[in-house]
mmCIF file of C-alpha atoms in Angstrom:
data_model
loop_
_atom_site.group_PDB
_atom_site.id
_atom_site.type_symbol
_atom_site.label_atom_id
_atom_site.label_comp_id
_atom_site.label_asym_id
_atom_site.label_seq_id
_atom_site.Cartn_x
_atom_site.Cartn_y
_atom_site.Cartn_z
ATOM 1 C CA ARG A 217 89.025 88.540 133.736
ATOM 2 C CA TYR A 218 88.028 87.576 137.268
ATOM 3 C CA GLY A 219 87.814 84.055 136.585
ATOM 4 C CA VAL A 220 90.504 83.880 134.679
ATOM 5 C CA ASP A 221 92.426 86.307 135.069
ATOM 6 C CA LEU A 222 92.667 87.807 131.553
ATOM 7 C CA LYS A 223 95.158 91.054 131.538
ATOM 8 C CA GLU A 224 95.644 92.543 128.367
ATOM 9 C CA ARG A 225 99.234 92.477 126.716
ATOM 10 C CA GLU A 226 101.662 95.428 128.163
ATOM 11 C CA GLU A 227 102.957 97.843 125.239
ATOM 12 C CA PHE A 228 105.561 99.985 125.553
ATOM 13 C CA THR A 229 103.897 103.370 124.962
ATOM 14 C CA PHE A 230 101.600 105.478 127.821
ATOM 15 C CA SER A 231 97.979 104.972 127.750
ATOM 16 C CA PRO A 232 95.530 106.933 129.019
ATOM 17 C CA VAL A 233 95.119 104.250 131.713
ATOM 18 C CA ASN A 234 98.842 105.098 132.639
ATOM 19 C CA PHE A 235 98.000 109.070 132.058
ATOM 20 C CA GLY A 236 95.063 109.065 134.694
ATOM 21 C CA VAL A 237 97.190 107.041 137.551
ATOM 22 C CA VAL A 238 100.172 109.582 136.966
ATOM 23 C CA LEU A 239 97.613 112.550 137.614
ATOM 24 C CA HIS A 240 95.676 110.993 140.049
ATOM 25 C CA ALA A 241 99.564 110.909 142.058
ATOM 26 C CA VAL A 242 100.568 114.758 141.217
ATOM 27 C CA ILE A 243 97.173 115.740 142.725
ATOM 28 C CA ARG A 244 97.449 113.459 145.992
ATOM 29 C CA GLU A 245 100.770 114.562 146.169
ATOM 30 C CA VAL A 246 100.584 118.265 146.094
ATOM 31 C CA CYS A 247 96.875 117.907 148.068
ATOM 32 C CA ASP A 248 98.635 116.588 150.581
ATOM 33 C CA GLU A 249 101.770 118.849 150.482
ATOM 34 C CA ILE A 250 99.577 122.280 150.733
ATOM 35 C CA LYS A 251 97.938 119.596 153.629
ATOM 36 C CA LYS A 252 100.695 119.267 155.588
ATOM 37 C CA ASN A 253 102.424 122.368 155.258
ATOM 38 C CA GLY A 254 98.713 123.558 157.017
ATOM 39 C CA GLU A 255 98.238 126.499 153.514
ATOM 40 C CA SER A 256 94.864 127.104 152.446
ATOM 41 C CA TYR A 257 93.555 125.310 149.381
ATOM 42 C CA TYR A 258 92.292 128.693 147.677
ATOM 43 C CA LEU A 259 94.599 130.705 149.011
ATOM 44 C CA ILE A 260 97.959 129.534 148.193
ATOM 45 C CA SER A 261 99.775 131.732 145.198
ATOM 46 C CA GLU A 262 99.477 130.794 141.101
ATOM 47 C CA GLU A 263 102.990 130.625 141.199
ATOM 48 C CA LYS A 264 104.090 128.953 144.174
ATOM 49 C CA ARG A 265 100.839 125.617 143.295
ATOM 50 C CA ARG A 266 102.307 125.541 139.767
ATOM 51 C CA GLU A 267 105.335 125.443 140.589
ATOM 52 C CA MET A 268 104.355 122.802 143.442
ATOM 53 C CA VAL A 269 102.763 120.755 140.724
ATOM 54 C CA LYS A 270 105.665 120.931 138.218
ATOM 55 C CA ARG A 271 108.170 119.900 140.634
ATOM 56 C CA SER A 272 105.496 117.037 140.958
ATOM 57 C CA VAL A 273 105.336 115.498 137.819
ATOM 58 C CA ALA A 274 108.653 115.770 137.615
ATOM 59 C CA ALA A 275 109.399 113.433 139.999
ATOM 60 C CA ILE A 276 106.248 110.667 139.373
ATOM 61 C CA THR A 277 107.374 110.492 135.787
ATOM 62 C CA ASP A 278 110.619 110.105 136.923
ATOM 63 C CA ILE A 279 110.126 107.204 138.939
ATOM 64 C CA TYR A 280 106.712 106.331 136.772
ATOM 65 C CA GLN A 281 107.981 104.918 133.119
ATOM 66 C CA ASN A 282 110.315 107.089 132.823
ATOM 67 C CA SER A 283 111.672 105.565 129.587
ATOM 68 C CA ILE A 284 108.788 105.172 127.991
ATOM 69 C CA LEU A 285 107.386 109.160 129.356
ATOM 70 C CA LYS A 286 110.843 110.774 127.679
ATOM 71 C CA ASP A 287 110.427 108.776 124.144
ATOM 72 C CA SER A 288 109.002 111.172 122.146
ATOM 73 C CA SER A 289 107.715 114.275 122.030
ATOM 74 C CA ARG A 290 104.321 113.517 122.086
ATOM 75 C CA ASN A 291 104.934 112.132 125.234
ATOM 76 C CA SER A 292 106.663 115.092 126.359
ATOM 77 C CA PHE A 293 103.407 117.275 125.137
ATOM 78 C CA MET A 294 101.028 115.418 127.255
ATOM 79 C CA ILE A 295 103.663 116.206 130.808
ATOM 80 C CA LYS A 296 102.289 119.275 129.912
ATOM 81 C CA ARG A 297 99.417 118.553 129.446
ATOM 82 C CA MET A 298 99.461 116.557 132.663
ATOM 83 C CA GLU A 299 100.555 119.950 134.939
ATOM 84 C CA ASP A 300 98.152 121.879 133.415
ATOM 85 C CA LEU A 301 95.215 119.638 134.499
ATOM 86 C CA ALA A 302 96.820 119.003 137.784
ATOM 87 C CA ASP A 303 97.293 122.742 138.329
ATOM 88 C CA ARG A 304 93.820 123.488 137.062
ATOM 89 C CA THR A 305 92.186 120.907 139.297
ATOM 90 C CA ILE A 306 93.520 122.374 142.475
ATOM 91 C CA TRP A 307 92.548 126.037 141.607
ATOM 92 C CA ALA A 308 89.230 124.554 141.112
ATOM 93 C CA MET A 309 89.455 122.330 144.504
ATOM 94 C CA GLY A 310 90.038 125.853 146.069
ATOM 95 C CA GLU A 311 87.492 127.790 144.722
ATOM 96 C CA GLN A 312 85.112 124.781 145.081
ATOM 97 C CA LEU A 313 86.503 124.983 149.299
ATOM 98 C CA LYS A 314 85.915 128.206 149.794
ATOM 99 C CA CYS A 315 82.385 128.748 149.149
ATOM 100 C CA GLY A 316 81.582 126.610 151.863
ATOM 101 C CA ASP A 317 82.242 124.595 155.142
ATOM 102 C CA PHE A 318 83.928 121.275 154.419
ATOM 103 C CA VAL A 319 87.050 120.538 154.276
ATOM 104 C CA PRO A 320 89.321 117.835 152.909
ATOM 105 C CA PHE A 321 89.490 114.828 155.549
ATOM 106 C CA VAL A 322 91.664 112.339 153.624
ATOM 107 C CA PHE A 323 92.662 111.830 150.289
ATOM 108 C CA GLU A 324 93.334 108.262 148.297
ATOM 109 C CA HIS A 325 91.788 106.285 150.889
ATOM 110 C CA LYS A 326 92.259 102.744 150.250
ATOM 111 C CA PHE A 327 89.626 100.418 151.991
ATOM 112 C CA ASN A 328 88.413 96.575 152.749
ATOM 113 C CA MET A 329 85.173 95.999 153.672
ATOM 114 C CA GLU A 330 82.844 93.550 154.074
ATOM 115 C CA VAL A 331 78.806 93.870 152.477
ATOM 116 C CA GLY A 332 76.252 91.555 153.070
ATOM 117 C CA ASP A 333 74.217 89.726 156.421
ATOM 118 C CA GLY A 334 75.368 86.419 158.475
ATOM 119 C CA ASP A 335 76.895 84.263 156.616
ATOM 120 C CA ARG A 336 76.033 85.906 152.737
ATOM 121 C CA LYS A 337 79.081 88.552 153.090
ATOM 122 C CA GLN A 338 81.424 89.578 150.306
ATOM 123 C CA LEU A 339 84.804 91.699 150.965
ATOM 124 C CA MET A 340 84.735 94.835 148.686
ATOM 125 C CA SER A 341 87.279 97.033 147.844
ATOM 126 C CA GLY A 342 89.180 99.985 146.402
ATOM 127 C CA THR A 343 90.679 104.191 146.662
ATOM 128 C CA ILE A 344 88.431 107.028 147.194
ATOM 129 C CA ASP A 345 90.464 109.932 145.483
ATOM 130 C CA ARG A 346 89.161 112.563 148.606
ATOM 131 C CA VAL A 347 86.684 112.491 151.577
ATOM 132 C CA ASP A 348 85.435 116.078 152.803
ATOM 133 C CA ILE A 349 84.175 116.211 155.925
ATOM 134 C CA CYS A 350 82.118 119.422 157.443
ATOM 135 C CA GLU A 351 81.580 118.699 161.541
ATOM 136 C CA ASN A 352 78.755 120.057 162.766
ATOM 137 C CA GLY A 353 77.809 119.730 166.328
ATOM 138 C CA THR A 354 77.536 116.070 166.628
ATOM 139 C CA ASP A 355 76.713 116.069 163.490
ATOM 140 C CA VAL A 356 79.753 114.630 160.802
ATOM 141 C CA TYR A 357 78.399 115.551 157.184
ATOM 142 C CA VAL A 358 80.573 113.407 154.287
ATOM 143 C CA ARG A 359 80.562 114.134 150.659
ATOM 144 C CA ILE A 360 83.321 112.079 148.604
ATOM 145 C CA ILE A 361 84.674 113.232 145.205
ATOM 146 C CA ASP A 362 86.126 110.668 142.615
ATOM 147 C CA TYR A 363 88.396 112.053 139.916
ATOM 148 C CA LYS A 364 87.761 111.413 136.533
ATOM 149 C CA THR A 365 90.008 111.888 133.044
ATOM 150 C CA GLY A 366 86.623 111.721 131.307
ATOM 151 C CA LYS A 367 82.878 112.726 130.961
ATOM 152 C CA LYS A 368 80.702 110.785 133.824
ATOM 153 C CA ASP A 369 78.104 111.925 136.375
ATOM 154 C CA PHE A 370 76.031 109.424 139.001
ATOM 155 C CA ASN A 371 73.274 108.005 136.994
ATOM 156 C CA ILE A 372 70.834 106.456 139.927
ATOM 157 C CA VAL A 373 68.445 104.668 137.118
ATOM 158 C CA LYS A 374 72.265 102.619 136.453
ATOM 159 C CA THR A 375 72.868 102.766 140.227
ATOM 160 C CA TYR A 376 69.970 100.550 140.532
ATOM 161 C CA TYR A 377 70.548 98.224 137.531
ATOM 162 C CA GLY A 378 74.276 97.617 139.778
ATOM 163 C CA ILE A 379 76.125 99.041 136.286
ATOM 164 C CA ASP A 380 77.489 101.717 138.222
ATOM 165 C CA ILE A 381 77.947 101.162 142.143
ATOM 166 C CA GLN A 382 81.538 103.267 142.551
ATOM 167 C CA LEU A 383 79.920 106.097 144.797
ATOM 168 C CA MET A 384 77.487 104.533 146.634
ATOM 169 C CA VAL A 385 80.211 101.756 148.098
ATOM 170 C CA TYR A 386 82.485 104.829 149.042
ATOM 171 C CA MET A 387 80.230 106.237 150.565
ATOM 172 C CA GLU A 388 79.259 103.605 152.174
ATOM 173 C CA ALA A 389 83.716 102.693 153.384
ATOM 174 C CA ALA A 390 83.964 106.626 153.906
ATOM 175 C CA MET A 391 81.061 106.921 156.409
ATOM 176 C CA LYS A 392 83.075 103.750 157.739
ATOM 177 C CA LEU A 393 86.074 106.124 158.401
ATOM 178 C CA VAL A 394 84.866 108.925 160.374
ATOM 179 C CA ALA A 395 82.353 107.044 162.123
ATOM 180 C CA LYS A 396 86.243 105.091 163.317
ATOM 181 C CA MET A 397 87.751 108.844 163.683
ATOM 182 C CA ARG A 398 85.098 110.218 165.223
ATOM 183 C CA PRO A 399 83.522 108.044 167.587
ATOM 184 C CA GLY A 400 80.344 109.713 169.268
ATOM 185 C CA LYS A 401 79.068 111.595 165.978
ATOM 186 C CA ASN A 402 75.936 111.328 164.102
ATOM 187 C CA VAL A 403 77.647 110.397 160.628
ATOM 188 C CA ILE A 404 75.541 112.312 157.643
ATOM 189 C CA PRO A 405 76.031 111.645 153.945
ATOM 190 C CA ALA A 406 76.233 114.792 152.415
ATOM 191 C CA GLY A 407 76.852 114.169 148.644
ATOM 192 C CA VAL A 408 78.470 111.838 145.813
ATOM 193 C CA PHE A 409 80.311 113.634 143.561
ATOM 194 C CA TYR A 410 82.333 113.062 140.136
ATOM 195 C CA TYR A 411 85.037 115.682 139.258
ATOM 196 C CA ASN A 412 86.338 115.779 135.349
ATOM 197 C CA ILE A 413 89.067 116.786 135.527
ATOM 198 C CA SER A 414 89.355 118.805 132.512
ATOM 199 C CA ASP A 415 91.242 122.403 131.603
ATOM 200 C CA PRO A 416 88.297 124.134 130.131
ATOM 201 C CA ILE A 417 88.412 126.616 126.778
ATOM 202 C CA VAL A 418 84.764 129.311 126.710
ATOM 203 C CA SER A 419 83.785 131.116 124.841
ATOM 204 C CA ALA A 420 84.230 135.667 125.420
ATOM 205 C CA THR A 421 83.518 138.102 123.892
ATOM 206 C CA THR A 422 82.568 141.290 126.314
ATOM 207 C CA GLU A 423 82.394 139.377 129.559
ATOM 208 C CA SER A 424 85.134 140.655 132.384
ATOM 209 C CA ALA A 425 88.455 138.539 133.831
ATOM 210 C CA GLU A 426 85.466 137.480 137.246
ATOM 211 C CA GLU A 427 82.524 136.486 134.447
ATOM 212 C CA ILE A 428 85.431 134.182 131.995
ATOM 213 C CA GLU A 429 86.315 132.882 135.301
ATOM 214 C CA ASP A 430 82.701 132.055 136.772
ATOM 215 C CA LYS A 431 82.023 130.262 133.054
ATOM 216 C CA ILE A 432 85.361 128.083 133.612
ATOM 217 C CA LYS A 433 84.069 126.895 137.059
ATOM 218 C CA GLY A 434 80.965 126.095 135.900
ATOM 219 C CA GLU A 435 82.294 123.600 133.315
ATOM 220 C CA LEU A 436 83.808 121.775 136.449
ATOM 221 C CA ARG A 437 80.931 121.954 138.617
ATOM 222 C CA LEU A 438 80.804 118.667 140.336
ATOM 223 C CA LYS A 439 79.162 115.901 139.043
ATOM 224 C CA GLY A 440 76.050 114.449 141.304
ATOM 225 C CA MET A 441 74.169 113.697 144.412
ATOM 226 C CA VAL A 442 73.728 116.539 146.986
ATOM 227 C CA ASN A 443 71.758 115.965 150.280
ATOM 228 C CA SER A 444 68.138 117.571 150.493
ATOM 229 C CA ASP A 445 68.950 119.492 154.130
ATOM 230 C CA LYS A 446 68.871 122.690 152.989
ATOM 231 C CA ASP A 447 71.631 123.594 155.692
ATOM 232 C CA ILE A 448 74.177 120.787 154.169
ATOM 233 C CA ALA A 449 73.635 122.405 151.056
ATOM 234 C CA GLU A 450 74.751 124.960 152.476
ATOM 235 C CA LYS A 451 77.392 124.509 154.064
ATOM 236 C CA MET A 452 78.989 122.654 150.410
ATOM 237 C CA ASP A 453 77.649 125.647 148.519
ATOM 238 C CA ASN A 454 76.422 129.260 150.467
ATOM 239 C CA THR A 455 76.273 131.845 147.370
ATOM 240 C CA GLY A 456 72.795 130.698 145.991
ATOM 241 C CA GLY A 457 71.088 130.835 143.201
ATOM 242 C CA THR A 458 72.259 128.163 140.747
ATOM 243 C CA SER A 459 75.355 126.968 142.108
ATOM 244 C CA LEU A 460 79.534 126.323 140.149
ATOM 245 C CA ASN A 461 80.334 123.775 142.442
ATOM 246 C CA ILE A 462 77.350 121.675 143.104
ATOM 247 C CA PRO A 463 74.820 120.775 140.799
ATOM 248 C CA VAL A 464 71.406 122.694 142.547
ATOM 249 C CA SER A 465 70.183 125.441 141.479
ATOM 250 C CA ARG A 466 67.860 127.255 144.081
ATOM 251 C CA LYS A 467 64.711 129.074 143.738
ATOM 252 C CA ALA A 468 64.060 132.748 145.134
ATOM 253 C CA ASP A 469 61.895 130.441 149.323
ATOM 254 C CA GLY A 470 65.834 128.595 148.730
ATOM 255 C CA GLY A 471 64.122 125.830 148.230
ATOM 256 C CA PHE A 472 65.691 123.601 144.806
ATOM 257 C CA ASP A 473 64.767 123.946 141.631
ATOM 258 C CA SER A 474 64.103 120.163 140.664
ATOM 259 C CA ARG A 475 64.691 120.687 136.989
ATOM 260 C CA ARG A 476 68.158 122.277 137.623
ATOM 261 C CA SER A 477 69.144 119.949 140.979
ATOM 262 C CA LYS A 478 70.305 116.699 141.656
ATOM 263 C CA VAL A 479 69.039 115.777 145.126
ATOM 264 C CA MET A 480 67.868 112.661 147.343
ATOM 265 C CA ASN A 481 67.734 112.972 151.041
ATOM 266 C CA THR A 482 69.768 110.935 154.125
ATOM 267 C CA GLU A 483 67.002 108.352 153.907
ATOM 268 C CA GLN A 484 66.931 108.122 150.163
ATOM 269 C CA PHE A 485 71.227 107.566 150.793
ATOM 270 C CA ASN A 486 70.551 104.984 153.061
ATOM 271 C CA MET A 487 68.108 103.415 151.214
ATOM 272 C CA LEU A 488 70.654 103.013 147.951
ATOM 273 C CA GLY A 489 73.815 101.934 149.571
ATOM 274 C CA ARG A 490 71.769 98.838 151.106
ATOM 275 C CA PHE A 491 70.156 98.103 148.034
ATOM 276 C CA VAL A 492 73.676 98.569 146.211
ATOM 277 C CA ASP A 493 75.134 95.829 149.230
ATOM 278 C CA VAL A 494 71.922 93.697 147.923
ATOM 279 C CA ARG A 495 72.885 93.898 144.696
ATOM 280 C CA ALA A 496 77.068 94.085 145.077
ATOM 281 C CA VAL A 497 76.643 90.862 147.159
ATOM 282 C CA ASP A 498 73.941 88.675 145.002
ATOM 283 C CA THR A 499 76.538 90.178 142.101
ATOM 284 C CA ALA A 500 79.695 88.342 143.658
ATOM 285 C CA ASP A 501 77.618 85.316 144.164
ATOM 286 C CA ARG A 502 76.740 85.296 140.833
ATOM 287 C CA ILE A 503 79.935 84.563 139.188
ATOM 288 C CA ALA A 504 81.547 83.036 142.062
ATOM 289 C CA GLY A 505 78.951 80.080 141.768
ATOM 290 C CA GLY A 506 80.121 80.618 137.695
ATOM 291 C CA ASP A 507 77.212 82.432 135.928
ATOM 292 C CA ILE A 508 79.790 83.691 133.039
ATOM 293 C CA ARG A 509 76.680 85.049 130.197
ATOM 294 C CA ARG A 510 77.191 87.694 128.001
ATOM 295 C CA SER A 511 75.001 89.814 129.268
ATOM 296 C CA PRO A 512 75.972 93.458 127.714
ATOM 297 C CA TYR A 513 73.714 96.764 128.451
ATOM 298 C CA LYS A 514 73.311 99.541 125.564
ATOM 299 C CA ASP A 515 71.747 103.025 126.505
ATOM 300 C CA GLY A 516 71.181 105.157 123.727
ATOM 301 C CA GLN A 517 74.695 104.789 121.616
ATOM 302 C CA PHE A 518 76.810 103.930 124.443
ATOM 303 C CA SER A 519 76.763 99.974 125.128
ATOM 304 C CA SER A 520 79.323 98.011 128.007
ATOM 305 C CA CYS A 521 80.917 96.513 124.925
ATOM 306 C CA ASP A 522 82.416 100.117 123.509
ATOM 307 C CA ARG A 523 85.810 100.199 125.652
ATOM 308 C CA CYS A 524 86.121 96.368 126.894
ATOM 309 C CA PRO A 525 89.286 94.726 125.936
ATOM 310 C CA TYR A 526 87.971 91.693 125.982
ATOM 311 C CA GLY A 527 86.173 91.509 122.884
ATOM 312 C CA ALA A 528 88.042 88.798 121.044
ATOM 313 C CA VAL A 529 87.132 86.137 124.019
ATOM 314 C CA CYS A 530 83.854 87.043 124.887
ATOM 315 C CA GLY A 531 83.178 86.873 120.518
ATOM 316 C CA PHE A 532 79.478 88.501 121.644
ATOM 317 C CA SER A 533 78.101 90.316 118.406
ATOM 318 C CA VAL A 534 74.832 91.380 117.773
ATOM 319 C CA ASP A 535 74.945 88.897 114.269
ATOM 320 C CA LEU A 536 74.831 86.271 115.920
ATOM 321 C CA PRO A 537 71.746 83.937 116.944
ATOM 322 C CA GLY A 538 70.649 85.146 121.063
ATOM 323 C CA CYS A 539 73.298 88.214 121.472
ATOM 324 C CA ASN A 540 71.268 90.976 122.436
ATOM 325 C CA TYR A 541 71.515 93.825 124.809
ATOM 326 C CA ARG A 542 70.102 94.459 126.841
ATOM 327 C CA LYS A 543 67.930 97.586 127.408
ATOM 328 C CA LEU A 544 67.336 99.697 130.745
ATOM 329 C CA LYS A 545 63.321 100.145 131.943
ATOM 330 C CA LYS A 546 63.415 103.383 132.834
ATOM 331 C CA PHE A 547 60.987 104.381 136.110
ATOM 332 C CA ASP A 548 59.469 107.391 136.718
ATOM 333 C CA ASP A 549 60.924 108.371 140.360
ATOM 334 C CA GLU A 550 57.965 107.229 142.659
ATOM 335 C CA VAL A 551 58.557 103.616 140.911
ATOM 336 C CA LEU A 552 62.163 103.720 141.239
ATOM 337 C CA TRP A 553 62.411 104.136 144.958
ATOM 338 C CA ASN A 554 59.629 101.737 145.794
ATOM 339 C CA ASN A 555 61.578 99.637 143.801
ATOM 340 C CA ILE A 556 64.998 101.035 145.554
ATOM 341 C CA LYS A 557 62.519 100.583 149.519
ATOM 342 C CA GLU A 558 61.570 96.539 148.834
ATOM 343 C CA GLY A 559 63.960 95.389 147.677
ATOM 344 C CA VAL A 560 62.576 94.750 144.167
ATOM 345 C CA ASP A 561 64.863 94.385 141.039
ATOM 346 C CA GLU A 562 64.151 96.014 137.289
ATOM 347 C CA ASN A 563 62.006 93.490 136.332
ATOM 348 C CA GLY A 564 59.802 93.155 139.670
ATOM 349 C CA LYS A 565 61.070 89.696 141.296
ATOM 350 C CA LYS A 566 62.058 90.625 144.882
ATOM 351 C CA LYS A 567 64.333 88.551 146.673
ATOM 352 C CA LEU A 568 63.236 85.501 148.938
ATOM 353 C CA LEU A 569 65.009 84.679 152.022
ATOM 354 C CA PHE A 570 64.969 81.184 153.265
ATOM 355 C CA SER A 571 67.883 78.839 154.740
ATOM 356 C CA ASP A 572 69.774 76.535 152.749
ATOM 357 C CA THR A 573 70.838 72.601 153.914
ATOM 358 C CA ASP A 574 73.874 74.658 155.728
ATOM 359 C CA SER A 575 71.686 77.042 157.606
ATOM 360 C CA ASN A 576 73.030 79.826 155.825
ATOM 361 C CA PRO A 577 71.181 82.287 154.428
ATOM 362 C CA MET A 578 70.303 82.316 150.724
ATOM 363 C CA TYR A 579 68.753 84.427 148.338
ATOM 364 C CA ARG A 580 66.478 83.081 145.360
ATOM 365 C CA VAL A 581 65.052 85.158 143.135
ATOM 366 C CA TYR A 582 62.223 84.601 140.843
ATOM 367 C CA SER A 583 64.330 84.385 138.444
ATOM 368 C CA GLY A 584 65.311 81.137 138.295
ATOM 369 C CA PHE A 585 62.042 80.043 137.390
ATOM 370 C CA LEU A 586 60.116 80.217 134.433
ATOM 371 C CA ASN A 587 57.034 82.480 135.714
ATOM 372 C CA LYS A 588 56.180 84.130 138.860
ATOM 373 C CA LYS A 589 53.670 81.224 139.396
ATOM 374 C CA GLU A 590 56.099 78.986 139.691
ATOM 375 C CA ALA A 591 58.354 80.743 141.826
ATOM 376 C CA GLU A 592 55.719 81.366 144.370
ATOM 377 C CA LYS A 593 54.671 77.348 143.805
ATOM 378 C CA GLU A 594 58.637 76.843 145.066
ATOM 379 C CA GLU A 595 58.568 79.037 147.660
ATOM 380 C CA LYS A 596 55.554 77.344 149.445
ATOM 381 C CA ARG A 597 57.012 74.413 148.772
ATOM 382 C CA VAL A 598 61.028 75.336 151.049
ATOM 383 C CA ILE A 599 57.713 76.995 153.737
ATOM 384 C CA ASN A 600 56.466 73.444 153.868
ATOM 385 C CA LYS A 601 58.902 71.835 153.882
ATOM 386 C CA ILE A 602 61.427 74.657 156.447
ATOM 387 C CA GLU A 603 61.898 71.688 158.979
ATOM 388 C CA GLU A 604 62.850 68.790 156.768
ATOM 389 C CA TYR A 605 65.730 71.720 155.341
ATOM 390 C CA LYS A 606 66.794 72.688 159.518
ATOM 391 C CA GLU A 607 67.169 68.847 160.001
ATOM 392 C CA ALA A 608 69.417 67.869 156.554
ATOM 393 C CA LYS A 609 72.721 67.329 156.214
ATOM 394 C CA THR A 610 75.461 69.664 155.245
ATOM 395 C CA LEU A 611 78.108 69.483 151.948
ATOM 396 C CA GLU A 612 80.106 67.985 154.773
ATOM 397 C CA GLU A 613 78.563 65.304 156.903
ATOM 398 C CA TYR A 614 77.061 64.187 153.470
ATOM 399 C CA LEU A 615 80.646 63.747 151.950
ATOM 400 C CA GLU A 616 82.134 62.764 155.539
ATOM 401 C CA GLN A 617 79.229 59.521 155.258
ATOM 402 C CA LEU A 618 79.555 59.734 151.919
ATOM 403 C CA ARG A 619 82.968 58.838 151.996
ATOM 404 C CA GLU A 620 82.549 55.815 155.078
ATOM 405 C CA GLY A 621 80.243 54.170 152.932
ATOM 406 C CA ILE A 622 76.399 55.257 155.179
ATOM 407 C CA VAL A 623 75.369 56.432 152.535
#
């Protein structure tokens, strides 16, 4: 995909990917219209909201693969399904905003940002579905929300391994945007979330309409991590107890129930963001350097090969010699956060910074050697010869002398 730019063969069908793209577009368009009209996301009438959704779905589907969408009764059903899901999503968004002080700041923000230090940088780009902010004096709290048509939750272990870094990259981009738009303010991460788009069916017997609604809200609760600052969490959800909106549960004394809350403090948000930057640059450098090893992982019953469209090209199979899934080693919280703070990977290998012959920063990891002892020996050799490296020719100088017959 990233080397020879392979693409799947396009088919005359409305795939789940197409479904997700159109659904995202509908949600963005309706939310933009509500914001533009100066209306409330939670006070708008159900009839008006539904009409806006139907109008948006009709307009977008007329543009997006019109003939395909109207080619079968199945696709006509999918259009109706889209209307239901978009309407439920915007309703849930209003209910969640109603319980706090956060407001939508921007929808579908496209970004390009450099990550890394010095000359060792990589460009990262993406689109953030939604950025919400809450302004509190000199502070601005930021939360990002990414819509998913499947089931998705934030997994800090997968983030640590560099497998799932999306939300943390989005948070960095969102904070840079807010800092630019709100100069002089302290920009603080409040939370990173997935919203799993769904129109849940809940069981009910003698419950009231309000109790049934609360069950639906609970099913649509945001998935992710919340800043552990009580004031910030309160500004996201002020209902107390077990929140129906964010993944926290409060005890009687106001503290968080650690068993039912997913929280990390501001320092941990920042540390994890820096760690993700390093892993992202390291991964991009390895790909650019020609590292195309097949290295899928398996976590429980799920493997990264399950939904990969390139299986026929890759040829990975556990039946072949040397083909094995990577297993994600689990860490307790203290070890995990210490590793993140110290920049240590899952194998206990820390990146070493030294100068290459172009006087640019370069990372070397112990995994480039047979063992840690050999790596430490190489590190000492580099340090002892550091002056020679500083005086070494750059690649351009060497090639020029080679052309002139000097070397």
